[in-house]
C-alpha positions as YAML, in Angstrom:
chain: A
units: angstrom
residues:
- id: 1
  name: UNK
  ca: [114.70, 80.18, 79.58]
- id: 2
  name: UNK
  ca: [112.40, 79.22, 82.35]
- id: 3
  name: UNK
  ca: [108.94, 78.08, 81.23]
- id: 4
  name: UNK
  ca: [106.84, 78.62, 84.45]
- id: 5
  name: UNK
  ca: [107.99, 80.58, 87.37]
- id: 6
  name: UNK
  ca: [105.88, 80.28, 90.25]
- id: 7
  name: UNK
  ca: [106.06, 82.93, 92.90]
- id: 8
  name: UNK
  ca: [104.40, 82.35, 96.48]
- id: 9
  name: UNK
  ca: [104.59, 81.44, 100.05]
- id: 10
  name: UNK
  ca: [104.95, 78.19, 101.50]
- id: 11
  name: UNK
  ca: [102.61, 77.84, 104.44]
- id: 12
  name: UNK
  ca: [102.18, 75.92, 107.57]
- id: 13
  name: UNK
  ca: [98.57, 74.41, 107.38]
- id: 14
  name: UNK
  ca: [96.22, 72.88, 109.82]
- id: 15
  name: UNK
  ca: [93.52, 70.97, 107.79]
- id: 16
  name: UNK
  ca: [90.29, 69.98, 109.64]
- id: 17
  name: UNK
  ca: [88.04, 67.98, 107.67]
- id: 18
  name: UNK
  ca: [84.43, 66.90, 109.20]
- id: 19
  name: UNK
  ca: [84.11, 63.79, 106.59]
- id: 20
  name: UNK
  ca: [85.95, 61.94, 107.81]
- id: 21
  name: UNK
  ca: [86.77, 63.74, 110.99]
- id: 22
  name: UNK
  ca: [90.51, 64.21, 110.72]
- id: 23
  name: UNK
  ca: [92.87, 67.10, 111.65]
- id: 24
  name: UNK
  ca: [96.27, 66.89, 109.74]
- id: 25
  name: UNK
  ca: [99.31, 69.21, 110.00]
- id: 26
  name: UNK
  ca: [101.32, 69.86, 106.84]
- id: 27
  name: UNK
  ca: [102.93, 72.36, 104.64]
- id: 28
  name: UNK
  ca: [100.73, 74.22, 102.08]
- id: 29
  name: UNK
  ca: [100.23, 77.06, 99.97]
- id: 30
  name: UNK
  ca: [99.66, 77.79, 96.23]
- id: 31
  name: UNK
  ca: [103.35, 77.63, 95.42]
- id: 32
  name: UNK
  ca: [103.90, 74.33, 97.26]
- id: 33
  name: UNK
  ca: [100.99, 72.48, 95.58]
- id: 34
  name: UNK
  ca: [102.08, 73.83, 92.24]
- id: 35
  name: UNK
  ca: [105.47, 72.78, 92.70]
- id: 36
  name: UNK
  ca: [104.95, 69.23, 93.89]
- id: 37
  name: UNK
  ca: [102.40, 68.83, 90.97]
- id: 38
  name: UNK
  ca: [104.86, 69.81, 88.27]
- id: 39
  name: UNK
  ca: [107.50, 67.69, 89.86]
- id: 40
  name: UNK
  ca: [105.38, 64.71, 89.74]
- id: 41
  name: UNK
  ca: [104.90, 65.28, 85.74]
- id: 42
  name: UNK
  ca: [107.76, 64.63, 83.06]
- id: 43
  name: UNK
  ca: [110.38, 67.21, 83.47]
- id: 44
  name: UNK
  ca: [110.09, 68.46, 79.92]
- id: 45
  name: UNK
  ca: [108.86, 72.03, 81.31]
- id: 46
  name: UNK
  ca: [111.33, 74.19, 82.72]
- id: 47
  name: UNK
  ca: [110.01, 75.21, 86.30]
- id: 48
  name: UNK
  ca: [111.33, 77.61, 88.88]
- id: 49
  name: UNK
  ca: [109.76, 78.14, 92.28]
- id: 50
  name: UNK
  ca: [110.52, 81.43, 94.13]
- id: 51
  name: UNK
  ca: [109.18, 81.65, 97.75]
- id: 52
  name: UNK
  ca: [109.84, 83.28, 101.18]
- id: 53
  name: UNK
  ca: [109.80, 81.09, 104.28]
- id: 54
  name: UNK
  ca: [110.94, 81.00, 107.91]
- id: 55
  name: UNK
  ca: [113.65, 78.75, 109.10]
- id: 56
  name: UNK
  ca: [111.22, 76.41, 110.63]
- id: 57
  name: UNK
  ca: [109.67, 75.70, 107.09]
- id: 58
  name: UNK
  ca: [113.08, 75.57, 105.29]
- id: 59
  name: UNK
  ca: [113.15, 71.75, 105.54]
- id: 60
  name: UNK
  ca: [110.12, 71.83, 103.08]
- id: 61
  name: UNK
  ca: [112.42, 73.72, 100.57]
- id: 62
  name: UNK
  ca: [115.10, 71.28, 100.99]
- id: 63
  name: UNK
  ca: [112.47, 68.32, 100.05]
- id: 64
  name: UNK
  ca: [111.67, 69.98, 96.91]
- id: 65
  name: UNK
  ca: [115.21, 70.64, 96.07]
- id: 66
  name: UNK
  ca: [116.13, 66.88, 96.78]
- id: 67
  name: UNK
  ca: [113.12, 65.90, 94.54]
- id: 68
  name: UNK
  ca: [114.63, 68.08, 91.61]
- id: 69
  name: UNK
  ca: [112.63, 71.34, 91.95]
- id: 70
  name: UNK
  ca: [114.81, 74.47, 91.23]
- id: 71
  name: UNK
  ca: [113.90, 76.60, 94.28]
- id: 72
  name: UNK
  ca: [114.91, 80.01, 95.35]
- id: 73
  name: UNK
  ca: [114.05, 80.77, 98.94]
- id: 74
  name: UNK
  ca: [114.14, 84.06, 100.66]
- id: 75
  name: UNK
  ca: [114.25, 84.05, 104.33]
- id: 76
  name: UNK
  ca: [111.20, 85.55, 106.26]
- id: 77
  name: UNK
  ca: [111.01, 86.14, 110.07]
- id: 78
  name: UNK
  ca: [107.61, 84.57, 110.25]
- id: 79
  name: UNK
  ca: [105.81, 82.16, 108.03]
- id: 80
  name: UNK
  ca: [102.14, 82.09, 106.88]
- id: 81
  name: UNK
  ca: [100.06, 79.76, 109.17]
- id: 82
  name: UNK
  ca: [96.61, 78.76, 107.66]
- id: 83
  name: UNK
  ca: [93.91, 76.85, 109.35]
- id: 84
  name: UNK
  ca: [91.47, 75.36, 106.83]
- id: 85
  name: UNK
  ca: [88.22, 73.82, 108.21]
- id: 86
  name: UNK
  ca: [85.98, 71.92, 105.75]
- id: 87
  name: UNK
  ca: [82.30, 71.12, 106.14]
- id: 88
  name: UNK
  ca: [80.69, 67.85, 104.81]
- id: 89
  name: UNK
  ca: [80.61, 69.53, 101.43]
- id: 90
  name: UNK
  ca: [84.27, 70.05, 100.52]
- id: 91
  name: UNK
  ca: [83.60, 73.20, 98.52]
- id: 92
  name: UNK
  ca: [82.82, 74.77, 101.87]
- id: 93
  name: UNK
  ca: [85.80, 76.22, 103.38]
- id: 94
  name: UNK
  ca: [86.38, 78.48, 106.66]
- id: 95
  name: UNK
  ca: [90.02, 79.87, 107.26]
- id: 96
  name: UNK
  ca: [92.02, 81.36, 109.95]
- id: 97
  name: UNK
  ca: [95.61, 82.85, 109.50]
- id: 98
  name: UNK
  ca: [97.70, 82.63, 112.63]
- id: 99
  name: UNK
  ca: [100.71, 84.16, 111.14]
- id: 100
  name: UNK
  ca: [101.98, 85.88, 107.92]
- id: 101
  name: UNK
  ca: [105.00, 86.20, 105.83]
- id: 102
  name: UNK
  ca: [106.97, 89.14, 104.49]
- id: 103
  name: UNK
  ca: [105.37, 90.38, 101.05]
- id: 104
  name: UNK
  ca: [107.59, 89.82, 98.07]
- id: 105
  name: UNK
  ca: [109.66, 92.56, 96.85]
- id: 106
  name: UNK
  ca: [110.65, 94.00, 93.31]
- id: 107
  name: UNK
  ca: [114.34, 93.69, 94.11]
- id: 108
  name: UNK
  ca: [113.89, 89.79, 94.88]
- id: 109
  name: UNK
  ca: [112.29, 89.43, 91.42]
- id: 110
  name: UNK
  ca: [113.94, 91.72, 89.02]
- id: 111
  name: UNK
  ca: [116.39, 89.48, 87.52]
- id: 112
  name: UNK
  ca: [114.01, 86.36, 86.81]
- id: 113
  name: UNK
  ca: [113.37, 85.42, 83.26]
- id: 114
  name: UNK
  ca: [110.34, 83.28, 82.35]
- id: 115
  name: UNK
  ca: [107.75, 82.75, 79.73]
- id: 116
  name: UNK
  ca: [105.03, 82.72, 82.33]
- id: 117
  name: UNK
  ca: [105.07, 84.08, 85.90]
- id: 118
  name: UNK
  ca: [102.49, 82.44, 88.04]
- id: 119
  name: UNK
  ca: [101.67, 84.48, 91.21]
- id: 120
  name: UNK
  ca: [100.39, 82.24, 93.90]
- id: 121
  name: UNK
  ca: [98.70, 84.91, 95.86]
- id: 122
  name: UNK
  ca: [97.49, 84.12, 99.37]
- id: 123
  name: UNK
  ca: [96.73, 87.46, 100.85]
- id: 124
  name: UNK
  ca: [96.10, 90.81, 99.27]
- id: 125
  name: UNK
  ca: [99.18, 92.39, 100.40]
- id: 126
  name: UNK
  ca: [101.64, 89.40, 98.91]
- id: 127
  name: UNK
  ca: [102.54, 91.39, 95.75]
- id: 128
  name: UNK
  ca: [102.62, 95.11, 95.23]
- id: 129
  name: UNK
  ca: [100.95, 96.37, 91.95]
- id: 130
  name: UNK
  ca: [104.44, 97.53, 90.76]
- id: 131
  name: UNK
  ca: [105.52, 93.70, 90.64]
- id: 132
  name: UNK
  ca: [102.73, 92.61, 88.56]
- id: 133
  name: UNK
  ca: [103.24, 95.59, 86.14]
- id: 134
  name: UNK
  ca: [107.17, 94.79, 85.92]
- id: 135
  name: UNK
  ca: [106.73, 91.04, 85.47]
- id: 136
  name: UNK
  ca: [104.36, 91.66, 82.64]
- id: 137
  name: UNK
  ca: [107.11, 93.32, 80.60]
- id: 138
  name: UNK
  ca: [109.04, 90.11, 80.72]
- id: 139
  name: UNK
  ca: [106.53, 87.45, 80.23]
- id: 140
  name: UNK
  ca: [102.88, 86.40, 80.59]
- id: 141
  name: UNK
  ca: [101.45, 86.87, 84.00]
- id: 142
  name: UNK
  ca: [99.21, 84.35, 85.39]
- id: 143
  name: UNK
  ca: [97.26, 84.88, 88.52]
- id: 144
  name: UNK
  ca: [95.17, 82.82, 90.89]
- id: 145
  name: UNK
  ca: [92.88, 85.48, 92.29]
- id: 146
  name: UNK
  ca: [92.05, 84.09, 95.71]
- id: 147
  name: UNK
  ca: [94.61, 85.90, 97.54]
- id: 148
  name: UNK
  ca: [93.64, 89.42, 96.13]
- id: 149
  name: UNK
  ca: [90.07, 88.86, 97.42]
- id: 150
  name: UNK
  ca: [91.02, 88.07, 101.29]
- id: 151
  name: UNK
  ca: [92.58, 90.15, 104.01]
- id: 152
  name: UNK
  ca: [93.39, 89.06, 107.71]
- id: 153
  name: UNK
  ca: [91.67, 90.81, 110.39]
- id: 154
  name: UNK
  ca: [93.03, 89.55, 113.59]
- id: 155
  name: UNK
  ca: [93.11, 85.97, 112.72]
- id: 156
  name: UNK
  ca: [89.88, 85.95, 110.72]
- id: 157
  name: UNK
  ca: [90.18, 85.86, 106.93]
- id: 158
  name: UNK
  ca: [87.71, 88.27, 105.40]
- id: 159
  name: UNK
  ca: [86.63, 88.85, 101.93]
- id: 160
  name: UNK
  ca: [87.88, 92.32, 100.47]
- id: 161
  name: UNK
  ca: [87.64, 94.14, 97.38]
- id: 162
  name: UNK
  ca: [90.72, 93.93, 94.92]
- id: 163
  name: UNK
  ca: [91.10, 97.53, 94.53]
- id: 164
  name: UNK
  ca: [93.74, 97.44, 91.94]
- id: 165
  name: UNK
  ca: [91.95, 94.79, 89.63]
- id: 166
  name: UNK
  ca: [91.48, 97.33, 86.56]
- id: 167
  name: UNK
  ca: [95.00, 98.43, 87.00]
- id: 168
  name: UNK
  ca: [96.46, 94.98, 87.10]
- id: 169
  name: UNK
  ca: [94.25, 92.89, 84.97]
- id: 170
  name: UNK
  ca: [95.07, 94.70, 81.60]
- id: 171
  name: UNK
  ca: [98.68, 93.08, 82.58]
- id: 172
  name: UNK
  ca: [97.24, 89.56, 83.28]
- id: 173
  name: UNK
  ca: [97.49, 87.02, 80.68]
- id: 174
  name: UNK
  ca: [95.77, 84.02, 82.34]
- id: 175
  name: UNK
  ca: [93.46, 84.48, 85.43]
- id: 176
  name: UNK
  ca: [92.00, 81.58, 87.49]
- id: 177
  name: UNK
  ca: [88.98, 82.13, 89.59]
- id: 178
  name: UNK
  ca: [86.36, 79.86, 91.22]
- id: 179
  name: UNK
  ca: [82.80, 80.61, 91.16]
- id: 180
  name: UNK
  ca: [82.55, 82.88, 94.18]
- id: 181
  name: UNK
  ca: [85.53, 84.75, 93.26]
- id: 182
  name: UNK
  ca: [84.28, 85.27, 89.76]
- id: 183
  name: UNK
  ca: [81.04, 86.69, 91.22]
- id: 184
  name: UNK
  ca: [82.95, 88.72, 93.77]
- id: 185
  name: UNK
  ca: [85.30, 90.18, 91.07]
- id: 186
  name: UNK
  ca: [82.63, 91.07, 88.42]
- id: 187
  name: UNK
  ca: [79.41, 91.32, 90.50]
- id: 188
  name: UNK
  ca: [77.89, 89.12, 87.74]
- id: 189
  name: UNK
  ca: [76.02, 85.83, 88.73]
- id: 190
  name: UNK
  ca: [76.49, 84.29, 85.41]
- id: 191
  name: UNK
  ca: [80.06, 82.75, 84.87]
- id: 192
  name: UNK
  ca: [79.94, 82.93, 81.23]
- id: 193
  name: UNK
  ca: [78.76, 86.61, 81.20]
- id: 194
  name: UNK
  ca: [81.62, 87.18, 83.94]
- id: 195
  name: UNK
  ca: [84.30, 85.61, 81.82]
- id: 196
  name: UNK
  ca: [83.62, 87.97, 79.17]
- id: 197
  name: UNK
  ca: [83.80, 90.82, 81.42]
- id: 198
  name: UNK
  ca: [87.16, 89.79, 82.65]
- id: 199
  name: UNK
  ca: [88.28, 89.05, 79.06]
- id: 200
  name: UNK
  ca: [87.15, 92.68, 78.49]
- id: 201
  name: UNK
  ca: [89.22, 94.10, 81.20]
- id: 202
  name: UNK
  ca: [92.35, 92.55, 79.44]
- id: 203
  name: UNK
  ca: [92.66, 88.92, 80.34]
- id: 204
  name: UNK
  ca: [93.75, 86.69, 77.56]
- id: 205
  name: UNK
  ca: [92.64, 83.30, 79.02]
- id: 206
  name: UNK
  ca: [89.93, 83.22, 81.69]
- id: 207
  name: UNK
  ca: [89.45, 79.91, 83.65]
- id: 208
  name: UNK
  ca: [86.59, 79.55, 85.95]
- id: 209
  name: UNK
  ca: [86.35, 76.40, 88.22]
- id: 210
  name: UNK
  ca: [82.93, 75.57, 89.30]
- id: 211
  name: UNK
  ca: [83.61, 72.68, 91.80]
- id: 212
  name: UNK
  ca: [81.55, 69.72, 90.98]
- id: 213
  name: UNK
  ca: [80.32, 71.55, 88.01]
- id: 214
  name: UNK
  ca: [83.74, 71.20, 86.28]
- id: 215
  name: UNK
  ca: [85.26, 74.28, 84.84]
- id: 216
  name: UNK
  ca: [85.10, 76.58, 81.50]
- id: 217
  name: UNK
  ca: [87.82, 78.38, 79.79]
- id: 218
  name: UNK
  ca: [87.27, 81.60, 77.92]
- id: 219
  name: UNK
  ca: [89.91, 82.58, 75.15]
- id: 220
  name: UNK
  ca: [89.98, 84.03, 71.66]
- id: 221
  name: UNK
  ca: [86.09, 84.44, 71.86]
- id: 222
  name: UNK
  ca: [85.17, 81.00, 72.61]
- id: 223
  name: UNK
  ca: [84.19, 78.76, 75.75]
- id: 224
  name: UNK
  ca: [85.76, 75.65, 76.45]
- id: 225
  name: UNK
  ca: [83.74, 73.47, 78.92]
- id: 226
  name: UNK
  ca: [85.16, 70.52, 81.06]
- id: 227
  name: UNK
  ca: [83.19, 68.41, 83.39]
- id: 228
  name: UNK
  ca: [84.48, 67.43, 86.95]
- id: 229
  name: UNK
  ca: [85.81, 63.94, 86.65]
- id: 230
  name: UNK
  ca: [84.41, 61.96, 89.85]
- id: 231
  name: UNK
  ca: [87.21, 60.93, 92.23]
- id: 232
  name: UNK
  ca: [87.25, 57.24, 93.72]
- id: 233
  name: UNK
  ca: [86.86, 58.78, 97.06]
- id: 234
  name: UNK
  ca: [86.67, 62.40, 98.32]
- id: 235
  name: UNK
  ca: [89.34, 63.11, 100.98]
- id: 236
  name: UNK
  ca: [90.82, 66.51, 100.94]
- id: 237
  name: UNK
  ca: [90.20, 69.54, 98.74]
- id: 238
  name: UNK
  ca: [92.99, 71.75, 99.95]
- id: 239
  name: UNK
  ca: [95.39, 72.61, 97.10]
- id: 240
  name: UNK
  ca: [92.94, 71.44, 94.36]
- id: 241
  name: UNK
  ca: [92.62, 74.65, 92.79]
- id: 242
  name: UNK
  ca: [96.50, 74.98, 92.71]
- id: 243
  name: UNK
  ca: [96.91, 71.59, 91.14]
- id: 244
  name: UNK
  ca: [94.35, 72.87, 88.45]
- id: 245
  name: UNK
  ca: [96.54, 75.61, 87.70]
- id: 246
  name: UNK
  ca: [99.74, 73.42, 87.68]
- id: 247
  name: UNK
  ca: [97.97, 71.19, 85.21]
- id: 248
  name: UNK
  ca: [96.95, 73.84, 82.89]
- id: 249
  name: UNK
  ca: [99.94, 75.93, 82.74]
- id: 250
  name: UNK
  ca: [102.03, 72.60, 82.23]
- id: 251
  name: UNK
  ca: [99.69, 71.49, 79.46]
- id: 252
  name: UNK
  ca: [99.80, 74.81, 77.77]
- id: 253
  name: UNK
  ca: [103.66, 75.06, 77.99]
- id: 254
  name: UNK
  ca: [103.50, 71.65, 76.00]
- id: 255
  name: UNK
  ca: [101.41, 73.15, 73.27]
- id: 256
  name: UNK
  ca: [98.19, 71.75, 74.34]
- id: 257
  name: UNK
  ca: [94.86, 73.31, 73.22]
- id: 258
  name: UNK
  ca: [92.66, 75.04, 75.50]
- id: 259
  name: UNK
  ca: [90.27, 72.04, 75.84]
- id: 260
  name: UNK
  ca: [93.04, 69.54, 76.25]
- id: 261
  name: UNK
  ca: [94.73, 71.73, 78.81]
- id: 262
  name: UNK
  ca: [91.38, 72.09, 80.69]
- id: 263
  name: UNK
  ca: [90.80, 68.21, 80.85]
- id: 264
  name: UNK
  ca: [94.28, 67.68, 81.92]
- id: 265
  name: UNK
  ca: [93.99, 70.06, 84.74]
- id: 266
  name: UNK
  ca: [90.66, 68.61, 85.61]
- id: 267
  name: UNK
  ca: [92.12, 65.08, 85.83]
- id: 268
  name: UNK
  ca: [94.90, 66.03, 87.89]
- id: 269
  name: UNK
  ca: [92.31, 67.61, 90.21]
- id: 270
  name: UNK
  ca: [90.51, 64.50, 90.52]
- id: 271
  name: UNK
  ca: [93.43, 62.45, 91.61]
- id: 272
  name: UNK
  ca: [94.37, 65.08, 94.09]
- id: 273
  name: UNK
  ca: [91.07, 64.97, 95.82]
- id: 274
  name: UNK
  ca: [91.69, 61.39, 96.71]
- id: 275
  name: UNK
  ca: [94.38, 62.09, 99.35]
- id: 276
  name: UNK
  ca: [95.57, 64.83, 101.85]
- id: 277
  name: UNK
  ca: [98.82, 66.44, 100.50]
- id: 278
  name: UNK
  ca: [100.01, 67.51, 97.07]
- id: 279
  name: UNK
  ca: [99.42, 65.80, 93.91]
- id: 280
  name: UNK
  ca: [101.61, 62.69, 93.66]
- id: 281
  name: UNK
  ca: [100.64, 60.60, 90.85]
- id: 282
  name: UNK
  ca: [102.00, 59.98, 87.15]
- id: 283
  name: UNK
  ca: [100.97, 61.62, 83.74]
- id: 284
  name: UNK
  ca: [99.70, 58.06, 82.80]
- id: 285
  name: UNK
  ca: [97.20, 58.22, 85.68]
- id: 286
  name: UNK
  ca: [96.15, 61.68, 84.46]
- id: 287
  name: UNK
  ca: [95.62, 60.29, 80.86]
- id: 288
  name: UNK
  ca: [93.73, 57.28, 82.26]
- id: 289
  name: UNK
  ca: [91.24, 59.56, 84.04]
- id: 290
  name: UNK
  ca: [90.54, 61.51, 80.84]
- id: 291
  name: UNK
  ca: [90.29, 58.25, 78.98]
- id: 292
  name: UNK
  ca: [87.77, 56.74, 81.51]
- id: 293
  name: UNK
  ca: [85.53, 59.57, 81.16]
- id: 294
  name: UNK
  ca: [85.43, 60.00, 77.49]
...
């Protein structure tokens, strides 16, 4: 049985940072960052990546397979192409989408078996509502909400309403949001009140990342707070939220508590922030970050 099945597009990314002033071209996307993060950890959690890519990006799939990641890749005529531009504050990002991939279909996913299905959404139309409802009958659904709250108009990424949120959140076991997404989703400015509202809508574990303010998890009627561990240097925040999801789901699959899972995920984010590209450290490095900040 697969422990974690991550479903999402691998993208082409152009990353532009102001401090330092660098432009980098690389692969990306929620599924990509999660797969490499899980691969870097001990292979004691059964992981499966399901993606959809163009022939141009298929070499990235082969790299993952050569590294030992089990990947099912459907072919798409076009591929998601993101431009991420960061200001001096790495929490501030503007985006353009220069191309899109075909949405996933129920037929592509109907035979997959997993304990947790993590949907690495990039855009609002990646997954039809019927897919979420179907997967929830087979295992826990975990969602990074970012894609449901943005649509593409021309090349511009615009915020949008998640029109099916009440329909789908009751089928969602784990939801990760950042502070802006949390407020957009609930219209509540206080993250603690917002977490309770999301829980009332049916989500079992609500994870809110607060940038430099750390993160908070609401589950079983309690809040679990984790500070943000300071990185040795701040290089690139792209994929940081996906790295958090990877760390949290890996830790939960290993039987760690909510607070331990939050700390593990936060430490992985700290290490990810120190370089461009996906997480590429060891589990010992993660534990060392936690130990250094106790």
